[in-house]
Short mmCIF file of C-alpha atoms and ligand atoms in Angstrom, two decimals:
data_model
loop_
_atom_site.label_atom_id
_atom_site.label_comp_id
_atom_site.label_asym_id
_atom_site.label_seq_id
_atom_site.Cartn_x
_atom_site.Cartn_y
_atom_site.Cartn_z
CA MET A 1 0.03 0.01 -0.03
CA ARG A 2 1.19 3.54 -0.88
CA ALA A 3 1.28 6.46 1.59
CA GLN A 4 -0.91 8.55 -0.83
CA TYR A 5 -3.41 7.83 -3.85
CA ASP A 6 -4.90 10.18 -6.26
CA VAL A 7 -8.28 8.61 -5.78
CA ALA A 8 -9.67 6.29 -3.03
CA ILE A 9 -12.88 4.58 -3.66
CA VAL A 10 -15.20 3.17 -0.84
CA GLY A 11 -17.07 0.19 -2.25
CA SER A 12 -16.35 -2.24 -4.90
CA GLY A 13 -19.72 -2.64 -6.52
CA ILE A 14 -20.29 -1.46 -9.99
CA VAL A 15 -20.37 2.20 -9.05
CA GLY A 16 -16.99 1.89 -7.15
CA LEU A 17 -15.53 -0.19 -10.01
CA GLY A 18 -16.80 2.41 -12.44
CA ALA A 19 -15.02 5.18 -10.53
CA ALA A 20 -11.90 3.11 -10.49
CA LEU A 21 -12.14 2.59 -14.31
CA ALA A 22 -12.76 6.27 -14.87
CA ALA A 23 -9.72 7.25 -12.72
CA THR A 24 -7.43 4.60 -14.15
CA ARG A 25 -8.23 5.70 -17.74
CA ARG A 26 -6.98 9.14 -16.74
CA GLY A 27 -3.57 7.74 -15.48
CA LEU A 28 -4.45 8.22 -11.69
CA SER A 29 -3.40 6.01 -8.95
CA VAL A 30 -6.35 4.22 -7.34
CA ILE A 31 -7.24 2.21 -4.27
CA VAL A 32 -10.66 0.54 -3.81
CA ILE A 33 -11.62 -0.28 -0.16
CA ASP A 34 -14.45 -2.62 0.76
CA ARG A 35 -15.50 -4.07 4.01
CA SER A 36 -16.32 -7.32 2.41
CA ALA A 37 -13.86 -10.18 1.61
CA GLU A 38 -15.58 -10.63 -1.76
CA ILE A 39 -17.95 -8.59 -3.87
CA LEU A 40 -21.26 -9.59 -2.77
CA GLY A 41 -23.57 -6.46 -2.72
CA ALA A 42 -26.36 -5.48 -5.15
CA SER A 43 -23.98 -5.70 -7.96
CA VAL A 44 -23.95 -9.49 -7.83
CA ARG A 45 -27.54 -10.04 -6.68
CA ASN A 46 -29.28 -8.38 -9.72
CA PHE A 47 -30.60 -9.73 -13.02
CA GLY A 48 -27.58 -8.56 -15.15
CA HIS A 49 -30.12 -6.65 -17.15
CA LEU A 50 -28.57 -3.49 -18.81
CA CYS A 51 -31.88 -1.73 -19.60
CA PHE A 52 -30.84 1.45 -21.29
CA THR A 53 -33.87 2.06 -23.49
CA PRO A 54 -36.61 2.82 -20.91
CA GLN A 55 -34.48 5.43 -19.04
CA SER A 56 -35.19 9.14 -19.48
CA GLY A 57 -33.49 12.40 -18.31
CA ILE A 58 -30.11 12.11 -16.45
CA ALA A 59 -30.52 8.26 -16.26
CA ARG A 60 -30.64 8.13 -20.13
CA THR A 61 -27.37 10.30 -20.24
CA PHE A 62 -25.72 7.84 -17.86
CA ALA A 63 -27.29 4.86 -19.64
CA ALA A 64 -25.77 5.96 -22.99
CA ALA A 65 -22.31 6.55 -21.38
CA SER A 66 -22.54 3.16 -19.61
CA ARG A 67 -23.46 1.33 -22.72
CA GLU A 68 -20.29 2.47 -24.33
CA LEU A 69 -18.21 1.55 -21.27
CA TRP A 70 -19.82 -1.89 -21.04
CA LEU A 71 -18.96 -2.52 -24.68
CA GLN A 72 -15.42 -1.32 -24.11
CA LEU A 73 -15.03 -3.55 -21.24
CA ALA A 74 -16.22 -6.51 -23.38
CA VAL A 75 -13.11 -5.88 -25.50
CA ASP A 76 -10.63 -4.76 -22.86
CA ALA A 77 -11.55 -7.07 -20.05
CA LYS A 78 -12.81 -9.95 -22.12
CA LEU A 79 -16.11 -9.61 -20.30
CA GLU A 80 -19.10 -11.40 -21.72
CA VAL A 81 -21.66 -8.74 -22.75
CA ARG A 82 -24.55 -10.14 -24.78
CA ARG A 83 -26.23 -8.00 -27.38
CA THR A 84 -29.65 -9.59 -26.61
CA GLY A 85 -31.76 -6.54 -26.32
CA THR A 86 -34.81 -6.69 -24.10
CA PHE A 87 -38.09 -8.35 -24.91
CA VAL A 88 -41.23 -6.82 -23.43
CA VAL A 89 -44.38 -8.94 -23.63
CA ALA A 90 -47.76 -7.13 -23.76
CA ARG A 91 -50.80 -9.15 -22.56
CA HIS A 92 -53.24 -6.29 -22.60
CA LEU A 93 -53.86 -3.43 -25.06
CA ASP A 94 -52.80 -0.74 -22.62
CA GLU A 95 -49.45 -2.30 -22.42
CA LEU A 96 -49.09 -2.35 -26.18
CA GLU A 97 -50.16 1.37 -26.14
CA VAL A 98 -47.18 2.21 -23.78
CA LEU A 99 -44.80 0.29 -26.17
CA GLY A 100 -46.28 2.17 -29.18
CA ASP A 101 -45.82 5.45 -27.47
CA LEU A 102 -42.24 4.72 -26.62
CA ALA A 103 -41.49 3.56 -30.10
CA ALA A 104 -42.84 6.89 -31.47
CA ARG A 105 -40.88 8.85 -28.85
CA ARG A 106 -37.66 7.13 -29.60
CA ALA A 107 -37.99 7.35 -33.37
CA GLY A 108 -37.85 11.20 -32.90
CA SER A 109 -35.25 11.47 -30.14
CA GLN A 110 -31.45 11.56 -30.22
CA ALA A 111 -30.06 8.10 -30.55
CA LEU A 112 -28.83 6.17 -27.52
CA SER A 113 -25.89 4.91 -29.45
CA SER A 114 -24.30 7.07 -32.03
CA GLY A 115 -23.81 5.36 -35.41
CA SER A 116 -26.55 2.75 -34.74
CA GLU A 117 -29.18 2.42 -37.50
CA GLN A 118 -31.22 0.05 -35.45
CA PRO A 119 -34.50 1.42 -34.04
CA GLU A 120 -34.43 1.52 -30.32
CA VAL A 121 -37.95 -0.01 -30.02
CA GLU A 122 -39.12 -2.63 -32.49
CA LEU A 123 -42.78 -3.34 -32.14
CA LEU A 124 -43.80 -6.96 -32.49
CA THR A 125 -46.95 -8.69 -33.33
CA SER A 126 -48.32 -11.43 -31.00
CA ALA A 127 -47.01 -14.07 -33.31
CA GLU A 128 -43.58 -12.46 -33.52
CA ILE A 129 -43.10 -12.10 -29.77
CA GLU A 130 -44.43 -15.57 -29.07
CA GLY A 131 -41.96 -16.85 -31.67
CA ARG A 132 -39.08 -15.12 -29.99
CA VAL A 133 -39.76 -15.69 -26.30
CA PRO A 134 -41.21 -18.95 -24.80
CA VAL A 135 -44.42 -17.38 -23.14
CA ALA A 136 -47.67 -19.42 -23.20
CA PRO A 137 -48.90 -19.57 -26.84
CA GLY A 138 -51.91 -17.34 -27.37
CA SER A 139 -51.22 -15.19 -24.22
CA THR A 140 -50.10 -12.03 -25.73
CA VAL A 141 -51.51 -9.15 -27.72
CA GLY A 142 -48.01 -8.19 -29.04
CA GLY A 143 -44.77 -6.82 -27.59
CA ALA A 144 -41.57 -5.08 -28.37
CA HIS A 145 -37.78 -5.67 -28.69
CA LEU A 146 -35.54 -3.00 -27.29
CA GLY A 147 -32.68 -3.85 -29.46
CA LEU A 148 -29.77 -1.86 -27.89
CA ASP A 149 -30.19 -3.27 -24.34
CA LEU A 150 -27.43 -5.73 -23.21
CA GLN A 151 -27.23 -8.55 -20.85
CA VAL A 152 -24.34 -9.63 -18.52
CA ASN A 153 -23.87 -12.46 -15.96
CA PRO A 154 -24.24 -10.64 -12.67
CA ARG A 155 -22.24 -13.32 -10.88
CA ASP A 156 -19.27 -12.84 -13.07
CA ALA A 157 -19.26 -9.23 -14.39
CA VAL A 158 -17.96 -7.34 -11.41
CA HIS A 159 -15.22 -9.93 -10.65
CA THR A 160 -13.99 -9.81 -14.22
CA ILE A 161 -14.05 -5.95 -14.14
CA ALA A 162 -12.06 -5.90 -10.81
CA ALA A 163 -9.55 -8.47 -12.17
CA HIS A 164 -9.12 -6.24 -15.19
CA LEU A 165 -8.61 -3.15 -13.04
CA ALA A 166 -6.15 -4.93 -10.73
CA GLU A 167 -4.05 -5.83 -13.86
CA ARG A 168 -3.98 -2.16 -14.71
CA GLY A 169 -2.63 -1.32 -11.36
CA VAL A 170 -5.71 -0.62 -9.21
CA GLU A 171 -5.08 -1.68 -5.59
CA PHE A 172 -7.92 -3.40 -3.81
CA LEU A 173 -8.25 -3.47 -0.03
CA PRO A 174 -10.92 -6.06 0.95
CA ARG A 175 -12.03 -6.84 4.50
CA THR A 176 -11.49 -3.24 5.39
CA ALA A 177 -14.34 -1.13 6.73
CA VAL A 178 -14.25 2.64 6.09
CA THR A 179 -15.40 4.30 9.45
CA ALA A 180 -15.17 7.99 8.31
CA VAL A 181 -14.04 10.13 5.36
CA ARG A 182 -12.70 13.61 5.52
CA SER A 183 -11.15 15.78 2.80
CA GLY A 184 -7.88 14.00 1.70
CA ARG A 185 -8.23 11.01 4.26
CA VAL A 186 -10.13 7.87 4.58
CA GLU A 187 -10.18 6.27 8.08
CA THR A 188 -10.36 2.49 7.93
CA THR A 189 -10.17 -0.36 10.25
CA ARG A 190 -6.58 -0.74 8.81
CA GLY A 191 -5.54 2.76 9.34
CA ILE A 192 -5.70 6.03 7.45
CA ILE A 193 -5.37 6.24 3.73
CA HIS A 194 -4.61 9.55 2.08
CA ALA A 195 -6.11 10.52 -1.31
CA GLY A 196 -6.76 13.64 -3.18
CA ILE A 197 -10.28 12.50 -4.29
CA VAL A 198 -12.48 10.15 -2.42
CA VAL A 199 -15.51 8.60 -4.04
CA VAL A 200 -17.84 6.97 -1.67
CA ALA A 201 -19.96 4.28 -3.54
CA VAL A 202 -21.47 2.22 -0.63
CA ASN A 203 -25.02 1.91 -2.01
CA ALA A 204 -27.61 1.62 0.82
CA ASP A 205 -24.77 1.86 3.45
CA ILE A 206 -24.73 5.62 2.77
CA ASP A 207 -27.20 5.71 5.61
CA GLN A 208 -24.46 4.41 8.07
CA LEU A 209 -21.47 6.41 6.79
CA TYR A 210 -23.48 9.57 5.97
CA PRO A 211 -26.65 9.22 8.04
CA ASP A 212 -27.24 12.99 8.01
CA VAL A 213 -27.05 13.14 4.24
CA ALA A 214 -29.39 10.07 3.93
CA GLU A 215 -31.96 11.57 6.26
CA ARG A 216 -31.78 14.95 4.47
CA VAL A 217 -32.14 13.45 1.08
CA GLY A 218 -34.80 10.90 2.12
CA ILE A 219 -32.78 7.72 1.28
CA ARG A 220 -34.21 4.49 2.71
CA ARG A 221 -33.40 0.94 2.04
CA CYS A 222 -35.17 -1.21 -0.43
CA GLY A 223 -35.17 -5.02 -0.04
CA LEU A 224 -35.92 -7.29 -2.96
CA ASP A 225 -36.70 -11.04 -3.05
CA MET A 226 -35.21 -12.97 -5.89
CA LEU A 227 -35.18 -16.67 -7.12
CA ARG A 228 -33.22 -18.65 -9.42
CA VAL A 229 -35.27 -21.48 -10.97
CA ASN A 230 -35.28 -24.31 -13.40
CA ALA A 231 -38.37 -23.32 -15.34
CA GLY A 232 -38.47 -25.91 -18.16
CA LEU A 233 -39.14 -23.29 -20.86
CA ARG A 234 -40.25 -24.36 -24.33
CA PHE A 235 -37.13 -22.91 -25.73
CA PRO A 236 -34.32 -20.48 -24.38
CA LEU A 237 -35.06 -16.89 -23.52
CA ALA A 238 -33.31 -14.86 -26.11
CA GLY A 239 -32.83 -11.82 -23.80
CA PRO A 240 -34.17 -10.25 -20.60
CA LEU A 241 -37.96 -10.35 -20.49
CA LEU A 242 -40.19 -7.59 -19.12
CA THR A 243 -43.92 -7.69 -18.52
CA GLY A 244 -46.73 -5.16 -18.00
CA TRP A 245 -45.55 -4.75 -14.28
CA SER A 246 -42.21 -3.56 -15.58
CA LEU A 247 -43.93 -0.60 -17.47
CA LEU A 248 -44.83 0.74 -14.15
CA ARG A 249 -41.21 1.15 -13.13
CA TYR A 250 -38.81 2.53 -15.63
CA SER A 251 -39.17 6.29 -16.14
CA ALA A 252 -39.53 6.43 -19.89
CA PHE A 253 -42.53 3.98 -19.66
CA THR A 254 -44.27 5.54 -16.74
CA ARG A 255 -44.69 9.15 -18.40
CA PHE A 256 -47.27 7.80 -20.84
CA PRO A 257 -50.98 8.20 -20.00
CA ALA A 258 -51.64 4.44 -20.64
CA ALA A 259 -49.12 3.59 -17.82
CA GLY A 260 -51.65 5.03 -15.32
CA ARG A 261 -54.23 2.84 -16.68
CA ILE A 262 -52.09 -0.26 -16.50
CA ARG A 263 -51.39 0.61 -12.85
CA GLU A 264 -55.13 0.94 -12.04
CA ARG A 265 -55.95 -2.40 -13.79
CA LEU A 266 -53.14 -4.52 -12.41
CA HIS A 267 -53.56 -3.10 -8.81
CA ALA A 268 -57.36 -3.73 -8.99
CA GLN A 269 -56.96 -7.29 -10.52
CA HIS A 270 -53.89 -8.43 -8.31
CA PRO A 271 -53.98 -6.48 -4.96
CA TYR A 272 -51.51 -8.95 -3.33
CA LEU A 273 -48.93 -8.59 -6.19
CA ALA A 274 -49.42 -4.85 -6.16
CA ALA A 275 -48.68 -4.83 -2.41
CA LEU A 276 -45.40 -6.65 -3.11
CA ASP A 277 -44.62 -3.78 -5.39
CA LEU A 278 -43.77 -6.38 -8.09
CA ASN A 279 -41.66 -6.10 -11.16
CA GLN A 280 -42.24 -9.33 -12.97
CA MET A 281 -39.10 -9.85 -15.08
CA TYR A 282 -36.68 -12.53 -16.13
CA THR A 283 -33.12 -13.18 -17.31
CA GLN A 284 -31.75 -16.50 -18.34
CA GLN A 285 -28.32 -17.51 -17.08
CA PRO A 286 -25.65 -19.36 -19.14
CA ASP A 287 -26.65 -22.77 -17.40
CA GLY A 288 -30.22 -22.31 -18.66
CA SER A 289 -31.56 -21.46 -15.23
CA LEU A 290 -33.93 -18.39 -14.92
CA ILE A 291 -33.45 -15.41 -12.56
CA VAL A 292 -37.06 -14.60 -11.36
CA GLY A 293 -38.12 -11.36 -9.55
CA ASP A 294 -38.71 -9.30 -7.95
CA THR A 295 -40.52 -7.71 -4.88
CA HIS A 296 -39.75 -4.44 -3.24
CA TYR A 297 -40.17 -3.40 0.43
CA ARG A 298 -38.74 -0.23 1.78
CA GLY A 299 -37.63 0.91 5.31
CA ASP A 300 -34.78 2.29 7.35
CA ALA A 301 -33.75 -1.39 8.07
CA ILE A 302 -34.53 -4.43 6.06
CA ALA A 303 -35.47 -7.51 7.90
CA PRO A 304 -33.74 -10.65 6.46
CA PHE A 305 -36.94 -12.70 6.77
CA GLN A 306 -38.38 -13.42 3.31
CA ASP A 307 -42.15 -14.24 3.36
CA GLU A 308 -42.58 -17.48 1.44
CA ARG A 309 -45.88 -16.15 0.12
CA ALA A 310 -44.01 -13.70 -2.03
CA ALA A 311 -41.94 -16.57 -3.46
CA ALA A 312 -44.92 -18.56 -4.03
CA ALA A 313 -46.56 -15.70 -5.91
CA LEU A 314 -43.47 -15.23 -8.11
CA LEU A 315 -43.59 -19.00 -9.06
CA ASP A 316 -47.30 -18.94 -9.76
CA ILE A 317 -47.04 -15.96 -12.10
CA THR A 318 -44.01 -17.45 -13.78
CA ALA A 319 -45.91 -20.70 -14.43
CA GLU A 320 -48.83 -18.69 -15.88
CA LEU A 321 -46.62 -16.53 -18.09
CA PHE A 322 -44.73 -19.42 -19.61
CA GLY A 323 -47.64 -22.02 -19.56
CA THR A 324 -45.39 -24.42 -17.66
CA PRO A 325 -45.71 -26.23 -14.30
CA ARG A 326 -44.64 -24.36 -11.25
CA PRO A 327 -40.80 -24.02 -11.57
CA ARG A 328 -38.27 -25.65 -9.33
CA VAL A 329 -36.36 -23.25 -7.04
CA LEU A 330 -32.61 -23.51 -7.26
CA GLU A 331 -31.72 -20.54 -5.14
CA ARG A 332 -33.29 -17.77 -3.10
CA TRP A 333 -31.66 -14.54 -2.04
CA GLN A 334 -32.51 -11.00 -0.84
CA GLY A 335 -30.98 -7.91 -2.42
CA VAL A 336 -30.85 -4.41 -0.95
CA TYR A 337 -30.33 -1.05 -2.66
CA ALA A 338 -30.54 2.62 -1.71
CA SER A 339 -33.91 4.11 -2.57
CA GLY A 340 -34.58 7.79 -2.63
CA PRO A 341 -36.89 10.42 -4.09
CA ASP A 342 -34.55 10.98 -7.05
CA GLU A 343 -32.90 8.40 -9.14
CA TYR A 344 -29.40 9.25 -7.96
CA LEU A 345 -27.43 10.65 -5.08
CA ILE A 346 -24.55 12.73 -6.45
CA GLU A 347 -23.07 15.14 -3.87
CA GLN A 348 -19.72 16.66 -2.85
CA VAL A 349 -19.88 16.57 0.84
CA GLU A 350 -16.56 18.17 1.54
CA PRO A 351 -13.79 19.38 -0.89
CA GLY A 352 -12.73 16.29 -2.78
CA VAL A 353 -15.29 13.94 -1.19
CA HIS A 354 -17.97 12.73 -3.48
CA LEU A 355 -20.93 10.49 -2.81
CA ALA A 356 -22.36 8.51 -5.78
CA ALA A 357 -25.33 6.20 -5.68
CA ALA A 358 -28.08 4.96 -7.86
CA THR A 359 -31.12 5.38 -5.58
CA THR A 360 -33.41 3.13 -7.52
CA GLY A 361 -32.81 -0.19 -9.25
CA ILE A 362 -30.92 0.90 -12.40
CA GLY A 363 -27.35 0.88 -10.97
CA MET A 364 -26.10 -1.98 -13.27
CA THR A 365 -27.55 -0.15 -16.31
CA THR A 366 -26.31 3.29 -15.48
CA GLY A 367 -23.65 2.99 -12.77
CA LEU A 368 -20.70 3.16 -15.02
CA GLY A 369 -21.96 6.35 -16.63
CA LEU A 370 -22.71 7.74 -13.20
CA ALA A 371 -19.25 6.99 -11.98
CA GLU A 372 -17.60 8.41 -15.01
CA HIS A 373 -19.67 11.60 -14.51
CA VAL A 374 -18.58 11.84 -10.72
CA VAL A 375 -14.99 11.27 -11.47
CA GLU A 376 -14.98 13.82 -14.26
CA PHE A 377 -16.67 16.41 -11.97
CA ALA A 378 -14.31 15.56 -9.04
CA LEU A 379 -11.34 16.33 -11.38
CA SER A 380 -12.60 19.52 -12.68
CA SER A 381 -13.39 20.80 -9.15
CA ALA A 382 -10.18 19.51 -7.29
CA THR A 383 -8.57 22.10 -5.26
CA PHE A 384 -5.59 20.25 -3.88
CA SER A 385 -2.46 19.10 -5.37
CA SER A 386 -1.17 15.59 -6.05
CA PRO A 387 1.51 14.88 -8.70
CA SER A 388 -0.74 12.95 -11.16
CA LEU A 389 -3.83 15.00 -10.42
CA THR A 390 -2.01 18.30 -11.01
CA GLN A 391 -0.73 16.66 -14.33
CA GLN A 392 -4.27 15.52 -15.16
CA LYS A 393 -5.62 19.04 -14.59
CA GLU A 394 -2.88 20.47 -16.89
CA PHE A 395 -3.80 18.15 -19.73
CA SER A 396 -7.65 18.33 -19.34
C1 FAD B 401 -32.10 -7.85 -6.58
C2 FAD B 401 -31.70 -6.78 -7.31
C3 FAD B 401 -31.97 -6.73 -8.70
C4 FAD B 401 -31.46 -5.72 -9.45
N1 FAD B 401 -31.58 -5.74 -10.83
C5 FAD B 401 -30.99 -4.79 -11.59
C6 FAD B 401 -30.92 -4.93 -12.99
O1 FAD B 401 -31.19 -5.96 -13.51
N2 FAD B 401 -30.39 -3.87 -13.69
C7 FAD B 401 -29.87 -2.82 -13.15
O2 FAD B 401 -29.49 -1.84 -13.79
N3 FAD B 401 -29.81 -2.77 -11.73
C8 FAD B 401 -30.39 -3.61 -10.90
N4 FAD B 401 -30.38 -3.49 -9.73
C9 FAD B 401 -29.68 -2.35 -9.00
C10 FAD B 401 -28.25 -2.53 -9.07
O3 FAD B 401 -27.83 -3.85 -8.74
C11 FAD B 401 -27.67 -1.59 -8.01
O4 FAD B 401 -28.15 -0.24 -8.33
C12 FAD B 401 -26.06 -1.55 -8.20
O5 FAD B 401 -25.57 -2.77 -8.11
C13 FAD B 401 -25.58 -0.73 -7.00
O6 FAD B 401 -24.11 -0.75 -7.24
P1 FAD B 401 -23.18 -0.19 -6.05
O7 FAD B 401 -21.78 -0.27 -6.52
O8 FAD B 401 -23.71 1.17 -5.75
O9 FAD B 401 -23.57 -0.98 -4.70
P2 FAD B 401 -23.02 -2.44 -4.20
O10 FAD B 401 -22.92 -3.38 -5.35
O11 FAD B 401 -24.10 -2.76 -3.14
O12 FAD B 401 -21.69 -2.19 -3.54
C14 FAD B 401 -21.53 -1.37 -2.47
C15 FAD B 401 -20.28 -1.95 -1.75
O13 FAD B 401 -19.93 -1.00 -0.64
C16 FAD B 401 -19.33 -1.74 0.36
N5 FAD B 401 -19.40 -0.94 1.46
C17 FAD B 401 -20.47 -0.57 2.09
N6 FAD B 401 -20.12 0.16 3.32
C18 FAD B 401 -18.84 0.17 3.43
C19 FAD B 401 -17.86 0.66 4.25
N7 FAD B 401 -18.34 1.38 5.37
N8 FAD B 401 -16.62 0.51 4.17
C20 FAD B 401 -16.22 -0.37 3.09
N9 FAD B 401 -17.06 -0.87 2.16
C21 FAD B 401 -18.31 -0.58 2.36
C22 FAD B 401 -20.16 -3.08 0.42
O14 FAD B 401 -19.44 -4.11 1.02
C23 FAD B 401 -20.45 -3.31 -1.15
O15 FAD B 401 -19.43 -4.19 -1.69
C24 FAD B 401 -30.85 -4.56 -8.88
C25 FAD B 401 -30.58 -4.50 -7.46
C26 FAD B 401 -31.02 -5.59 -6.62
C27 FAD B 401 -30.73 -5.62 -5.23
#
């Protein structure tokens, strides 16, 4: 370990790794500190769904930047990034209406990916979607393919990125809790680390490291129930699959009037699923198993006790969607992320100390772009001197 780093990063999830990548690309010395012995936070517990198309506002900006970075990591880190797109199945006309509205909006908006001729939203007939995803025959009224979305294996992606960064000189300090951060210094359970810039990327644990900020901003914790199942699908899922419930979540869907009607209909028909704050969605893993999710429950603390009725509901609606027997559960887990009134927490709390978190469930999709933005801002506003930071500022 050195006496001084240009950049110290607290947290080795996708946002912390994104910050390390951004700093390393600028030739800076970097240390990443994590209290865990392995990367086991939200960044390995998710679907691996890089869901760029249904984002809007700043999330779309971060999504576009992230997409480029994921594709670059596919080359540089030999990371498996699948160009699957996302499939959205519509089982009711109001769902098709939202997809049609998004297709029209995207046809007229600035492209997510420069140079791509592909439409962002391809509307599909019932026969087309049922030919491409193994849902129960005759159960849909149509659907869409969001062709620019990507998929990664969440169990591998962050480890591959961390190994790539380590090869490029980033130092990792696991099993080391950060207890406090001040301008230029990080206090840890292994002693003090000096750094010109500190990026705090601890997700929901921001409420422990910066309780006042979390309370002021209104950040709470969101717990999610997830399953990995053997679903016995008719044929493999060609990409992540969203349903009508997903149209109530991502910001580019929710702004269309039909989304309000979907909410009313689904909540009236399925009060128990609505109370679970369901997002019925799926990704298939390389071994053929299916990640199934998810429920959402919020609080200042998240109890670890997962109600089996929620899992049973997820299995029942999965069997119904695919027209299969109830799937066999291979694994169950709980994930937790920071949940706030806005989609991000981006704040410089002291000179050179920057907080970065996705405060809704889009951190895998947008976290690399968020981190790039925060590091860029940190460098442009740095007021202290460090040999490489000074050099970086001179060249920028
Ligand atoms: C079940 C689930 C499904 C999801 N699905 C998707 C999806 O498909 N697509 C998508 O875009 N997003 C998804 N998300 C959201 C996404 O996974 C998160 O937004 C993202 O992973 C957050 O990354 P992070 O780096 O901020 O946090 P994390 O990955 O949680 O990493 C934070 C790290 O900080 C460390 N840490 C905390 N406190 C300290 C401390 N004091 N000292 C040292 N280290 C500390 C932790 O040990 C941890 O390793 C999902 C989330 C969950 C939970």
